[in-house]
Amino acid sequence: MPDIHVCEVGPRDGLQNAKHLMSTEAKKAWIRALAAAGLAEIEVGSFVPPKLIPAMADTAEVVQFARTLPGVTVVALAPNLKGFQRAIEAGAHKVTFPVSASREHSVSNVRMTPEQMVEEVRKCAQFPHPGVEIEGAVSTAFGCTMQGVVPEDDVVRIAKALAEFCDGVALADTVGYANPAQVKRLFRKVKDQIGAKLEGAHFHNTRGLGLANALAAYEEGVRHFDSSMGGLGGCPFAPGASGNVITEDLVFMFEAMGLATGIDLDKLFAAREILIQGIPEEPVYGHTPLAGLPKGFSAHA
Ligand SMILES: [Zn+2]
């Protein structure tokens, strides 16, 4: 059992914001390499209308493929009941629902207020979904490019509502506004209300604070982190939001701290090469893959 659970969200959060399309075959090769590196949870796509995000048009096929990889929890995003039904049909093990705490972002992203979106997720939770885990992710929890400040009380209220019917709740810094002090404060506030239902942290590295924020969340007891290989990612409906926290650097940080992630760093770097081959025009980031592992470094066995 690893100490830290990393969910690779590159195939979803990364590719939906990439300027170039990755072919379905290249996605499969990348996801296969990610699984081989030990990533036990992979968010492989999003069940949104293909017209809206063409990069996600093949999500059903990618979910079906990822299900064939042993030991991988296949995650998909859904914005509504229709998307949820498609996710179940394709065989996703876990579905994550983004609920924006920012009113402006919510209306722009899903054309629903946060309260309407919570009700949509409730409807999904009531729809039969045997064996499928449901996560409610409070997005723009730390600020919003449209609205600016997002009141912490709004985040707590939404997280509390989602905890009533979701298996787990995550807080997401969709646009890379968070700082470590804020992360500690908000995770503590939400945890006070919903306890162990608060599971995941999703950070973007827009201002270079992705790792610092992940560490702050770790210190507040968080053990589930989303990250994206090569720091791909962003939100097409939140201008200026780029780059998830980088999987390679996140895994290195935790392993160097003596915490087991279950991920093999050499195989992770190999998967990065597959990613680059699959979408060569897209910029990738990351310090550890470029610098290499420190001399004498030993990963947590
Ligand atoms: Zn994101």
PDB file of C-alpha atoms and ligand atoms in Angstrom:
ATOM      1  CA  MET A   1       0.000   0.000   0.000  1.00  0.00           C
ATOM      2  CA  PRO A   2       1.651   3.253  -1.076  1.00  0.00           C
ATOM      3  CA  ASP A   3       1.873   6.197   1.322  1.00  0.00           C
ATOM      4  CA  ILE A   4       0.920   8.597  -1.460  1.00  0.00           C
ATOM      5  CA  HIS A   5      -1.668   8.020  -4.187  1.00  0.00           C
ATOM      6  CA  VAL A   6      -0.990   9.843  -7.428  1.00  0.00           C
ATOM      7  CA  CYS A   7      -3.698  10.166 -10.062  1.00  0.00           C
ATOM      8  CA  GLU A   8      -2.239  11.003 -13.462  1.00  0.00           C
ATOM      9  CA  VAL A   9      -4.625  13.474 -15.067  1.00  0.00           C
ATOM     10  CA  GLY A  10      -2.534  14.323 -18.145  1.00  0.00           C
ATOM     11  CA  PRO A  11      -4.664  12.351 -20.618  1.00  0.00           C
ATOM     12  CA  ARG A  12      -7.666  14.440 -19.489  1.00  0.00           C
ATOM     13  CA  ASP A  13      -6.596  17.767 -17.941  1.00  0.00           C
ATOM     14  CA  GLY A  14      -3.429  17.933 -20.046  1.00  0.00           C
ATOM     15  CA  LEU A  15      -4.729  16.973 -23.450  1.00  0.00           C
ATOM     16  CA  GLN A  16      -7.997  18.899 -23.231  1.00  0.00           C
ATOM     17  CA  ASN A  17      -5.986  22.092 -23.079  1.00  0.00           C
ATOM     18  CA  ALA A  18      -3.186  21.107 -25.449  1.00  0.00           C
ATOM     19  CA  LYS A  19      -2.970  23.062 -28.665  1.00  0.00           C
ATOM     20  CA  HIS A  20      -2.436  19.885 -30.657  1.00  0.00           C
ATOM     21  CA  LEU A  21      -4.486  16.710 -30.819  1.00  0.00           C
ATOM     22  CA  MET A  22      -3.062  13.378 -29.746  1.00  0.00           C
ATOM     23  CA  SER A  23      -4.234  10.391 -31.746  1.00  0.00           C
ATOM     24  CA  THR A  24      -6.196   7.666 -29.996  1.00  0.00           C
ATOM     25  CA  GLU A  25      -3.398   5.178 -30.637  1.00  0.00           C
ATOM     26  CA  ALA A  26      -0.823   7.539 -29.119  1.00  0.00           C
ATOM     27  CA  LYS A  27      -3.063   8.060 -26.059  1.00  0.00           C
ATOM     28  CA  LYS A  28      -3.260   4.303 -25.580  1.00  0.00           C
ATOM     29  CA  ALA A  29       0.521   3.899 -25.852  1.00  0.00           C
ATOM     30  CA  TRP A  30       1.035   6.689 -23.311  1.00  0.00           C
ATOM     31  CA  ILE A  31      -1.543   5.320 -20.863  1.00  0.00           C
ATOM     32  CA  ARG A  32      -0.002   1.850 -21.184  1.00  0.00           C
ATOM     33  CA  ALA A  33       3.412   3.334 -20.314  1.00  0.00           C
ATOM     34  CA  LEU A  34       1.950   5.254 -17.367  1.00  0.00           C
ATOM     35  CA  ALA A  35       0.402   2.072 -16.012  1.00  0.00           C
ATOM     36  CA  ALA A  36       3.715   0.234 -16.500  1.00  0.00           C
ATOM     37  CA  ALA A  37       5.418   2.929 -14.408  1.00  0.00           C
ATOM     38  CA  GLY A  38       3.056   2.111 -11.547  1.00  0.00           C
ATOM     39  CA  LEU A  39       0.396   4.802 -11.824  1.00  0.00           C
ATOM     40  CA  ALA A  40      -2.553   3.004 -10.268  1.00  0.00           C
ATOM     41  CA  GLU A  41      -5.065   5.731 -11.050  1.00  0.00           C
ATOM     42  CA  ILE A  42      -5.319   7.490 -14.398  1.00  0.00           C
ATOM     43  CA  GLU A  43      -7.898  10.063 -15.457  1.00  0.00           C
ATOM     44  CA  VAL A  44      -8.104   9.147 -19.109  1.00  0.00           C
ATOM     45  CA  GLY A  45     -10.702  11.509 -20.504  1.00  0.00           C
ATOM     46  CA  SER A  46     -13.825  13.549 -20.178  1.00  0.00           C
ATOM     47  CA  PHE A  47     -17.396  12.815 -21.271  1.00  0.00           C
ATOM     48  CA  VAL A  48     -18.160  16.274 -22.551  1.00  0.00           C
ATOM     49  CA  PRO A  49     -19.774  16.996 -25.924  1.00  0.00           C
ATOM     50  CA  PRO A  50     -17.040  16.366 -28.569  1.00  0.00           C
ATOM     51  CA  LYS A  51     -18.069  19.613 -30.267  1.00  0.00           C
ATOM     52  CA  LEU A  52     -16.960  21.474 -27.138  1.00  0.00           C
ATOM     53  CA  ILE A  53     -13.633  19.663 -26.620  1.00  0.00           C
ATOM     54  CA  PRO A  54     -12.600  17.663 -29.713  1.00  0.00           C
ATOM     55  CA  ALA A  55      -9.549  16.242 -27.891  1.00  0.00           C
ATOM     56  CA  MET A  56     -11.928  14.229 -25.687  1.00  0.00           C
ATOM     57  CA  ALA A  57     -14.060  12.770 -28.496  1.00  0.00           C
ATOM     58  CA  ASP A  58     -12.460   9.320 -28.152  1.00  0.00           C
ATOM     59  CA  THR A  59     -12.882   9.054 -24.371  1.00  0.00           C
ATOM     60  CA  ALA A  60     -15.176   5.989 -24.474  1.00  0.00           C
ATOM     61  CA  GLU A  61     -12.647   4.044 -26.542  1.00  0.00           C
ATOM     62  CA  VAL A  62      -9.779   5.167 -24.295  1.00  0.00           C
ATOM     63  CA  VAL A  63     -11.698   4.132 -21.143  1.00  0.00           C
ATOM     64  CA  GLN A  64     -12.401   0.709 -22.638  1.00  0.00           C
ATOM     65  CA  PHE A  65      -8.726   0.314 -23.475  1.00  0.00           C
ATOM     66  CA  ALA A  66      -7.495   1.482 -20.055  1.00  0.00           C
ATOM     67  CA  ARG A  67      -9.781  -1.063 -18.369  1.00  0.00           C
ATOM     68  CA  THR A  68      -7.658  -3.830 -19.897  1.00  0.00           C
ATOM     69  CA  LEU A  69      -4.585  -2.648 -17.942  1.00  0.00           C
ATOM     70  CA  PRO A  70      -4.364  -4.667 -14.730  1.00  0.00           C
ATOM     71  CA  GLY A  71      -4.390  -2.779 -11.446  1.00  0.00           C
ATOM     72  CA  VAL A  72      -5.400   0.573 -12.929  1.00  0.00           C
ATOM     73  CA  THR A  73      -8.354   2.541 -11.615  1.00  0.00           C
ATOM     74  CA  VAL A  74      -9.779   4.226 -14.703  1.00  0.00           C
ATOM     75  CA  VAL A  75     -11.136   7.685 -13.982  1.00  0.00           C
ATOM     76  CA  ALA A  76     -13.208   9.893 -16.260  1.00  0.00           C
ATOM     77  CA  LEU A  77     -14.664  13.347 -15.822  1.00  0.00           C
ATOM     78  CA  ALA A  78     -18.345  14.028 -16.381  1.00  0.00           C
ATOM     79  CA  PRO A  79     -20.092  17.397 -16.213  1.00  0.00           C
ATOM     80  CA  ASN A  80     -23.669  16.074 -16.061  1.00  0.00           C
ATOM     81  CA  LEU A  81     -25.953  13.032 -15.984  1.00  0.00           C
ATOM     82  CA  LYS A  82     -25.572  12.398 -19.702  1.00  0.00           C
ATOM     83  CA  GLY A  83     -21.786  12.341 -19.363  1.00  0.00           C
ATOM     84  CA  PHE A  84     -22.089  10.113 -16.295  1.00  0.00           C
ATOM     85  CA  GLN A  85     -24.250   7.607 -18.193  1.00  0.00           C
ATOM     86  CA  ARG A  86     -21.680   7.519 -21.001  1.00  0.00           C
ATOM     87  CA  ALA A  87     -18.902   6.994 -18.430  1.00  0.00           C
ATOM     88  CA  ILE A  88     -20.732   4.069 -16.821  1.00  0.00           C
ATOM     89  CA  GLU A  89     -21.466   2.549 -20.211  1.00  0.00           C
ATOM     90  CA  ALA A  90     -17.789   2.786 -21.202  1.00  0.00           C
ATOM     91  CA  GLY A  91     -16.785   1.125 -17.935  1.00  0.00           C
ATOM     92  CA  ALA A  92     -15.069   3.879 -15.941  1.00  0.00           C
ATOM     93  CA  HIS A  93     -14.211   2.756 -12.396  1.00  0.00           C
ATOM     94  CA  LYS A  94     -14.462   6.244 -10.996  1.00  0.00           C
ATOM     95  CA  VAL A  95     -16.121   9.425 -12.218  1.00  0.00           C
ATOM     96  CA  THR A  96     -15.159  12.880 -11.094  1.00  0.00           C
ATOM     97  CA  PHE A  97     -17.584  15.802 -11.233  1.00  0.00           C
ATOM     98  CA  PRO A  98     -16.189  19.313 -11.213  1.00  0.00           C
ATOM     99  CA  VAL A  99     -18.288  21.803  -9.274  1.00  0.00           C
ATOM    100  CA  SER A 100     -16.914  25.284  -9.553  1.00  0.00           C
ATOM    101  CA  ALA A 101     -17.018  27.369  -6.409  1.00  0.00           C
ATOM    102  CA  SER A 102     -16.768  30.441  -8.611  1.00  0.00           C
ATOM    103  CA  ARG A 103     -20.192  31.459  -9.848  1.00  0.00           C
ATOM    104  CA  GLU A 104     -18.802  33.065 -12.989  1.00  0.00           C
ATOM    105  CA  HIS A 105     -16.585  30.099 -13.865  1.00  0.00           C
ATOM    106  CA  SER A 106     -19.429  27.661 -13.241  1.00  0.00           C
ATOM    107  CA  VAL A 107     -21.840  29.442 -15.543  1.00  0.00           C
ATOM    108  CA  SER A 108     -19.189  29.779 -18.231  1.00  0.00           C
ATOM    109  CA  ASN A 109     -17.969  26.175 -17.887  1.00  0.00           C
ATOM    110  CA  VAL A 110     -21.202  24.184 -17.502  1.00  0.00           C
ATOM    111  CA  ARG A 111     -23.887  26.857 -17.872  1.00  0.00           C
ATOM    112  CA  MET A 112     -25.105  26.135 -14.344  1.00  0.00           C
ATOM    113  CA  THR A 113     -24.725  27.942 -11.042  1.00  0.00           C
ATOM    114  CA  PRO A 114     -22.723  26.080  -8.377  1.00  0.00           C
ATOM    115  CA  GLU A 115     -25.987  25.186  -6.606  1.00  0.00           C
ATOM    116  CA  GLN A 116     -27.508  23.795  -9.818  1.00  0.00           C
ATOM    117  CA  MET A 117     -24.337  21.826 -10.431  1.00  0.00           C
ATOM    118  CA  VAL A 118     -24.470  20.298  -6.948  1.00  0.00           C
ATOM    119  CA  GLU A 119     -28.038  19.190  -7.730  1.00  0.00           C
ATOM    120  CA  GLU A 120     -26.850  17.713 -11.044  1.00  0.00           C
ATOM    121  CA  VAL A 121     -24.218  15.667  -9.195  1.00  0.00           C
ATOM    122  CA  ARG A 122     -26.869  14.586  -6.666  1.00  0.00           C
ATOM    123  CA  LYS A 123     -29.003  13.343  -9.585  1.00  0.00           C
ATOM    124  CA  CYS A 124     -25.993  11.363 -10.849  1.00  0.00           C
ATOM    125  CA  ALA A 125     -25.372   9.891  -7.397  1.00  0.00           C
ATOM    126  CA  GLN A 126     -29.005   8.724  -7.343  1.00  0.00           C
ATOM    127  CA  PHE A 127     -28.686   7.123 -10.774  1.00  0.00           C
ATOM    128  CA  PRO A 128     -27.755   3.411 -10.436  1.00  0.00           C
ATOM    129  CA  HIS A 129     -23.974   3.083 -10.706  1.00  0.00           C
ATOM    130  CA  PRO A 130     -22.970  -0.262  -9.174  1.00  0.00           C
ATOM    131  CA  GLY A 131     -19.261  -0.402  -8.381  1.00  0.00           C
ATOM    132  CA  VAL A 132     -18.551   3.057  -9.772  1.00  0.00           C
ATOM    133  CA  GLU A 133     -16.954   5.522  -7.376  1.00  0.00           C
ATOM    134  CA  ILE A 134     -18.068   9.163  -7.451  1.00  0.00           C
ATOM    135  CA  GLU A 135     -15.797  12.073  -6.630  1.00  0.00           C
ATOM    136  CA  GLY A 136     -16.945  15.660  -6.252  1.00  0.00           C
ATOM    137  CA  ALA A 137     -14.169  18.085  -7.081  1.00  0.00           C
ATOM    138  CA  VAL A 138     -14.602  21.665  -5.926  1.00  0.00           C
ATOM    139  CA  SER A 139     -12.874  23.558  -8.709  1.00  0.00           C
ATOM    140  CA  THR A 140     -11.613  27.163  -8.640  1.00  0.00           C
ATOM    141  CA  ALA A 141     -11.496  26.611  -4.875  1.00  0.00           C
ATOM    142  CA  PHE A 142      -8.555  28.977  -4.419  1.00  0.00           C
ATOM    143  CA  GLY A 143      -9.467  31.743  -6.838  1.00  0.00           C
ATOM    144  CA  CYS A 144     -10.778  32.304 -10.340  1.00  0.00           C
ATOM    145  CA  THR A 145      -9.475  34.131 -13.401  1.00  0.00           C
ATOM    146  CA  MET A 146     -12.991  35.466 -14.056  1.00  0.00           C
ATOM    147  CA  GLN A 147     -14.355  36.209 -10.611  1.00  0.00           C
ATOM    148  CA  GLY A 148     -11.075  36.811  -8.791  1.00  0.00           C
ATOM    149  CA  VAL A 149     -11.522  35.997  -5.113  1.00  0.00           C
ATOM    150  CA  VAL A 150     -13.608  32.928  -4.284  1.00  0.00           C
ATOM    151  CA  PRO A 151     -14.983  33.158  -0.720  1.00  0.00           C
ATOM    152  CA  GLU A 152     -13.797  30.253   1.442  1.00  0.00           C
ATOM    153  CA  ASP A 153     -17.312  29.881   2.851  1.00  0.00           C
ATOM    154  CA  ASP A 154     -18.550  29.100  -0.666  1.00  0.00           C
ATOM    155  CA  VAL A 155     -15.947  26.326  -0.979  1.00  0.00           C
ATOM    156  CA  VAL A 156     -16.837  24.858   2.421  1.00  0.00           C
ATOM    157  CA  ARG A 157     -20.573  24.945   1.642  1.00  0.00           C
ATOM    158  CA  ILE A 158     -20.153  23.176  -1.709  1.00  0.00           C
ATOM    159  CA  ALA A 159     -17.756  20.582  -0.279  1.00  0.00           C
ATOM    160  CA  LYS A 160     -20.226  19.866   2.526  1.00  0.00           C
ATOM    161  CA  ALA A 161     -23.092  19.428   0.064  1.00  0.00           C
ATOM    162  CA  LEU A 162     -21.030  17.104  -2.154  1.00  0.00           C
ATOM    163  CA  ALA A 163     -19.887  15.031   0.828  1.00  0.00           C
ATOM    164  CA  GLU A 164     -23.524  14.042   1.458  1.00  0.00           C
ATOM    165  CA  PHE A 165     -23.632  11.839  -1.632  1.00  0.00           C
ATOM    166  CA  CYS A 166     -20.091  11.563  -3.086  1.00  0.00           C
ATOM    167  CA  ASP A 167     -17.602   8.863  -2.076  1.00  0.00           C
ATOM    168  CA  GLY A 168     -14.862  11.457  -1.854  1.00  0.00           C
ATOM    169  CA  VAL A 169     -14.329  15.192  -2.253  1.00  0.00           C
ATOM    170  CA  ALA A 170     -11.327  16.998  -3.728  1.00  0.00           C
ATOM    171  CA  LEU A 171     -10.277  20.632  -3.757  1.00  0.00           C
ATOM    172  CA  ALA A 172      -8.892  21.927  -7.025  1.00  0.00           C
ATOM    173  CA  ASP A 173      -6.835  25.002  -7.781  1.00  0.00           C
ATOM    174  CA  THR A 174      -8.042  25.038 -11.364  1.00  0.00           C
ATOM    175  CA  VAL A 175      -6.260  28.242 -12.343  1.00  0.00           C
ATOM    176  CA  GLY A 176      -3.078  28.156 -10.256  1.00  0.00           C
ATOM    177  CA  TYR A 177      -3.917  30.889  -7.737  1.00  0.00           C
ATOM    178  CA  ALA A 178      -3.277  28.946  -4.538  1.00  0.00           C
ATOM    179  CA  ASN A 179      -0.460  29.499  -2.052  1.00  0.00           C
ATOM    180  CA  PRO A 180       0.631  27.098   0.702  1.00  0.00           C
ATOM    181  CA  ALA A 181      -0.816  29.110   3.620  1.00  0.00           C
ATOM    182  CA  GLN A 182      -4.178  29.281   1.857  1.00  0.00           C
ATOM    183  CA  VAL A 183      -4.008  25.566   1.041  1.00  0.00           C
ATOM    184  CA  LYS A 184      -3.444  24.695   4.694  1.00  0.00           C
ATOM    185  CA  ARG A 185      -6.235  26.973   5.890  1.00  0.00           C
ATOM    186  CA  LEU A 186      -8.844  25.821   3.381  1.00  0.00           C
ATOM    187  CA  PHE A 187      -8.081  22.098   3.641  1.00  0.00           C
ATOM    188  CA  ARG A 188      -8.320  22.410   7.434  1.00  0.00           C
ATOM    189  CA  LYS A 189     -11.659  24.266   7.207  1.00  0.00           C
ATOM    190  CA  VAL A 190     -13.162  21.704   4.851  1.00  0.00           C
ATOM    191  CA  LYS A 191     -11.778  18.772   6.821  1.00  0.00           C
ATOM    192  CA  ASP A 192     -13.391  20.166   9.963  1.00  0.00           C
ATOM    193  CA  GLN A 193     -16.732  19.847   8.185  1.00  0.00           C
ATOM    194  CA  ILE A 194     -16.461  16.610   6.213  1.00  0.00           C
ATOM    195  CA  GLY A 195     -13.572  14.689   7.828  1.00  0.00           C
ATOM    196  CA  ALA A 196     -12.176  11.749   5.875  1.00  0.00           C
ATOM    197  CA  LYS A 197     -14.473  12.436   2.904  1.00  0.00           C
ATOM    198  CA  LEU A 198     -11.962  15.121   1.970  1.00  0.00           C
ATOM    199  CA  GLU A 199      -9.527  13.103  -0.094  1.00  0.00           C
ATOM    200  CA  GLY A 200      -7.855  14.734  -3.039  1.00  0.00           C
ATOM    201  CA  ALA A 201      -5.829  17.777  -3.983  1.00  0.00           C
ATOM    202  CA  HIS A 202      -5.552  19.074  -7.538  1.00  0.00           C
ATOM    203  CA  PHE A 203      -3.035  21.837  -8.147  1.00  0.00           C
ATOM    204  CA  HIS A 204      -1.844  23.742 -11.164  1.00  0.00           C
ATOM    205  CA  ASN A 205       1.679  25.019 -11.476  1.00  0.00           C
ATOM    206  CA  THR A 206       0.779  28.287 -13.191  1.00  0.00           C
ATOM    207  CA  ARG A 207       2.899  30.358 -10.800  1.00  0.00           C
ATOM    208  CA  GLY A 208       5.397  27.691  -9.890  1.00  0.00           C
ATOM    209  CA  LEU A 209       3.755  26.851  -6.554  1.00  0.00           C
ATOM    210  CA  GLY A 210       2.346  23.441  -7.480  1.00  0.00           C
ATOM    211  CA  LEU A 211       4.797  21.412  -5.406  1.00  0.00           C
ATOM    212  CA  ALA A 212       4.748  23.838  -2.481  1.00  0.00           C
ATOM    213  CA  ASN A 213       0.960  23.578  -2.423  1.00  0.00           C
ATOM    214  CA  ALA A 214       1.091  19.777  -2.646  1.00  0.00           C
ATOM    215  CA  LEU A 215       3.452  19.668   0.310  1.00  0.00           C
ATOM    216  CA  ALA A 216       1.196  22.017   2.288  1.00  0.00           C
ATOM    217  CA  ALA A 217      -1.771  19.731   1.586  1.00  0.00           C
ATOM    218  CA  TYR A 218       0.314  16.704   2.574  1.00  0.00           C
ATOM    219  CA  GLU A 219       1.046  18.367   5.899  1.00  0.00           C
ATOM    220  CA  GLU A 220      -2.713  18.739   6.377  1.00  0.00           C
ATOM    221  CA  GLY A 221      -3.161  14.999   5.934  1.00  0.00           C
ATOM    222  CA  VAL A 222      -3.916  14.798   2.194  1.00  0.00           C
ATOM    223  CA  ARG A 223      -2.608  11.607   0.574  1.00  0.00           C
ATOM    224  CA  HIS A 224      -4.289  11.706  -2.871  1.00  0.00           C
ATOM    225  CA  PHE A 225      -2.817  14.042  -5.472  1.00  0.00           C
ATOM    226  CA  ASP A 226      -3.648  14.755  -9.088  1.00  0.00           C
ATOM    227  CA  SER A 227      -0.756  15.610 -11.354  1.00  0.00           C
ATOM    228  CA  SER A 228       0.089  15.649 -15.009  1.00  0.00           C
ATOM    229  CA  MET A 229       3.103  14.250 -16.784  1.00  0.00           C
ATOM    230  CA  GLY A 230       5.238  17.001 -18.267  1.00  0.00           C
ATOM    231  CA  GLY A 231       2.996  19.554 -16.579  1.00  0.00           C
ATOM    232  CA  LEU A 232       0.484  19.451 -19.394  1.00  0.00           C
ATOM    233  CA  GLY A 233      -2.858  20.922 -18.608  1.00  0.00           C
ATOM    234  CA  GLY A 234      -5.142  23.789 -17.852  1.00  0.00           C
ATOM    235  CA  CYS A 235      -8.734  24.718 -18.366  1.00  0.00           C
ATOM    236  CA  PRO A 236      -9.999  25.875 -21.758  1.00  0.00           C
ATOM    237  CA  PHE A 237     -12.705  27.924 -20.035  1.00  0.00           C
ATOM    238  CA  ALA A 238     -10.363  29.640 -17.578  1.00  0.00           C
ATOM    239  CA  PRO A 239      -7.984  31.779 -19.627  1.00  0.00           C
ATOM    240  CA  GLY A 240      -4.394  31.787 -18.403  1.00  0.00           C
ATOM    241  CA  ALA A 241      -4.693  28.547 -16.441  1.00  0.00           C
ATOM    242  CA  SER A 242      -1.829  26.363 -17.521  1.00  0.00           C
ATOM    243  CA  GLY A 243      -0.026  23.290 -16.364  1.00  0.00           C
ATOM    244  CA  ASN A 244      -0.902  20.795 -13.659  1.00  0.00           C
ATOM    245  CA  VAL A 245       1.637  20.034 -10.961  1.00  0.00           C
ATOM    246  CA  ILE A 246       4.238  17.904 -12.716  1.00  0.00           C
ATOM    247  CA  THR A 247       3.968  14.168 -12.027  1.00  0.00           C
ATOM    248  CA  GLU A 248       7.703  13.508 -12.401  1.00  0.00           C
ATOM    249  CA  ASP A 249       8.648  16.200  -9.846  1.00  0.00           C
ATOM    250  CA  LEU A 250       5.811  15.307  -7.465  1.00  0.00           C
ATOM    251  CA  VAL A 251       6.796  11.640  -7.413  1.00  0.00           C
ATOM    252  CA  PHE A 252      10.457  12.568  -6.966  1.00  0.00           C
ATOM    253  CA  MET A 253       9.636  14.858  -4.041  1.00  0.00           C
ATOM    254  CA  PHE A 254       7.629  12.258  -2.149  1.00  0.00           C
ATOM    255  CA  GLU A 255      10.021   9.385  -2.889  1.00  0.00           C
ATOM    256  CA  ALA A 256      12.986  11.539  -1.807  1.00  0.00           C
ATOM    257  CA  MET A 257      11.100  12.220   1.435  1.00  0.00           C
ATOM    258  CA  GLY A 258      10.923   8.471   2.013  1.00  0.00           C
ATOM    259  CA  LEU A 259       7.259   8.127   1.100  1.00  0.00           C
ATOM    260  CA  ALA A 260       6.214   5.300  -1.199  1.00  0.00           C
ATOM    261  CA  THR A 261       4.228   6.221  -4.296  1.00  0.00           C
ATOM    262  CA  GLY A 262       4.371   2.797  -5.953  1.00  0.00           C
ATOM    263  CA  ILE A 263       5.784   4.542  -9.024  1.00  0.00           C
ATOM    264  CA  ASP A 264       9.111   3.670 -10.683  1.00  0.00           C
ATOM    265  CA  LEU A 265      10.861   6.907 -11.649  1.00  0.00           C
ATOM    266  CA  ASP A 266      12.905   5.387 -14.490  1.00  0.00           C
ATOM    267  CA  LYS A 267       9.781   3.900 -16.031  1.00  0.00           C
ATOM    268  CA  LEU A 268       8.042   7.233 -15.471  1.00  0.00           C
ATOM    269  CA  PHE A 269      10.762   8.981 -17.499  1.00  0.00           C
ATOM    270  CA  ALA A 270      10.291   6.330 -20.187  1.00  0.00           C
ATOM    271  CA  ALA A 271       6.567   7.118 -20.264  1.00  0.00           C
ATOM    272  CA  ARG A 272       7.467  10.787 -20.713  1.00  0.00           C
ATOM    273  CA  GLU A 273       9.317   9.851 -23.911  1.00  0.00           C
ATOM    274  CA  ILE A 274       6.182   8.099 -25.158  1.00  0.00           C
ATOM    275  CA  LEU A 275       4.185  11.234 -24.358  1.00  0.00           C
ATOM    276  CA  ILE A 276       6.645  13.413 -26.300  1.00  0.00           C
ATOM    277  CA  GLN A 277       6.511  11.035 -29.272  1.00  0.00           C
ATOM    278  CA  GLY A 278       2.707  11.130 -29.185  1.00  0.00           C
ATOM    279  CA  ILE A 279       2.397  14.909 -29.240  1.00  0.00           C
ATOM    280  CA  PRO A 280       5.817  16.279 -30.249  1.00  0.00           C
ATOM    281  CA  GLU A 281       4.653  19.861 -30.868  1.00  0.00           C
ATOM    282  CA  GLU A 282       3.381  20.346 -27.323  1.00  0.00           C
ATOM    283  CA  PRO A 283       5.716  21.823 -24.690  1.00  0.00           C
ATOM    284  CA  VAL A 284       6.483  19.601 -21.696  1.00  0.00           C
ATOM    285  CA  TYR A 285       7.941  20.726 -18.394  1.00  0.00           C
ATOM    286  CA  GLY A 286       9.610  19.165 -15.397  1.00  0.00           C
ATOM    287  CA  HIS A 287      12.859  19.565 -13.487  1.00  0.00           C
ATOM    288  CA  THR A 288      13.620  16.016 -12.400  1.00  0.00           C
ATOM    289  CA  PRO A 289      13.519  14.418 -15.872  1.00  0.00           C
ATOM    290  CA  LEU A 290      15.966  17.038 -17.181  1.00  0.00           C
ATOM    291  CA  ALA A 291      18.358  17.016 -14.217  1.00  0.00           C
ATOM    292  CA  GLY A 292      18.160  13.274 -13.660  1.00  0.00           C
ATOM    293  CA  LEU A 293      18.069  11.570 -10.293  1.00  0.00           C
ATOM    294  CA  PRO A 294      20.664  12.672  -7.709  1.00  0.00           C
ATOM    295  CA  LYS A 295      23.764  10.542  -7.315  1.00  0.00           C
ATOM    296  CA  GLY A 296      23.132   7.864  -4.722  1.00  0.00           C
ATOM    297  CA  PHE A 297      19.388   8.461  -4.807  1.00  0.00           C
ATOM    298  CA  SER A 298      17.308   5.521  -3.770  1.00  0.00           C
ATOM    299  CA  ALA A 299      13.601   5.574  -4.137  1.00  0.00           C
ATOM    300  CA  HIS A 300      11.445   4.348  -1.302  1.00  0.00           C
ATOM    301  CA  ALA A 301      11.355   0.610  -1.994  1.00  0.00           C
TER     302      ALA A 301
HETATM  303 ZN    ZN B   1      -7.062  21.055 -13.523  1.00  0.00          ZN
END
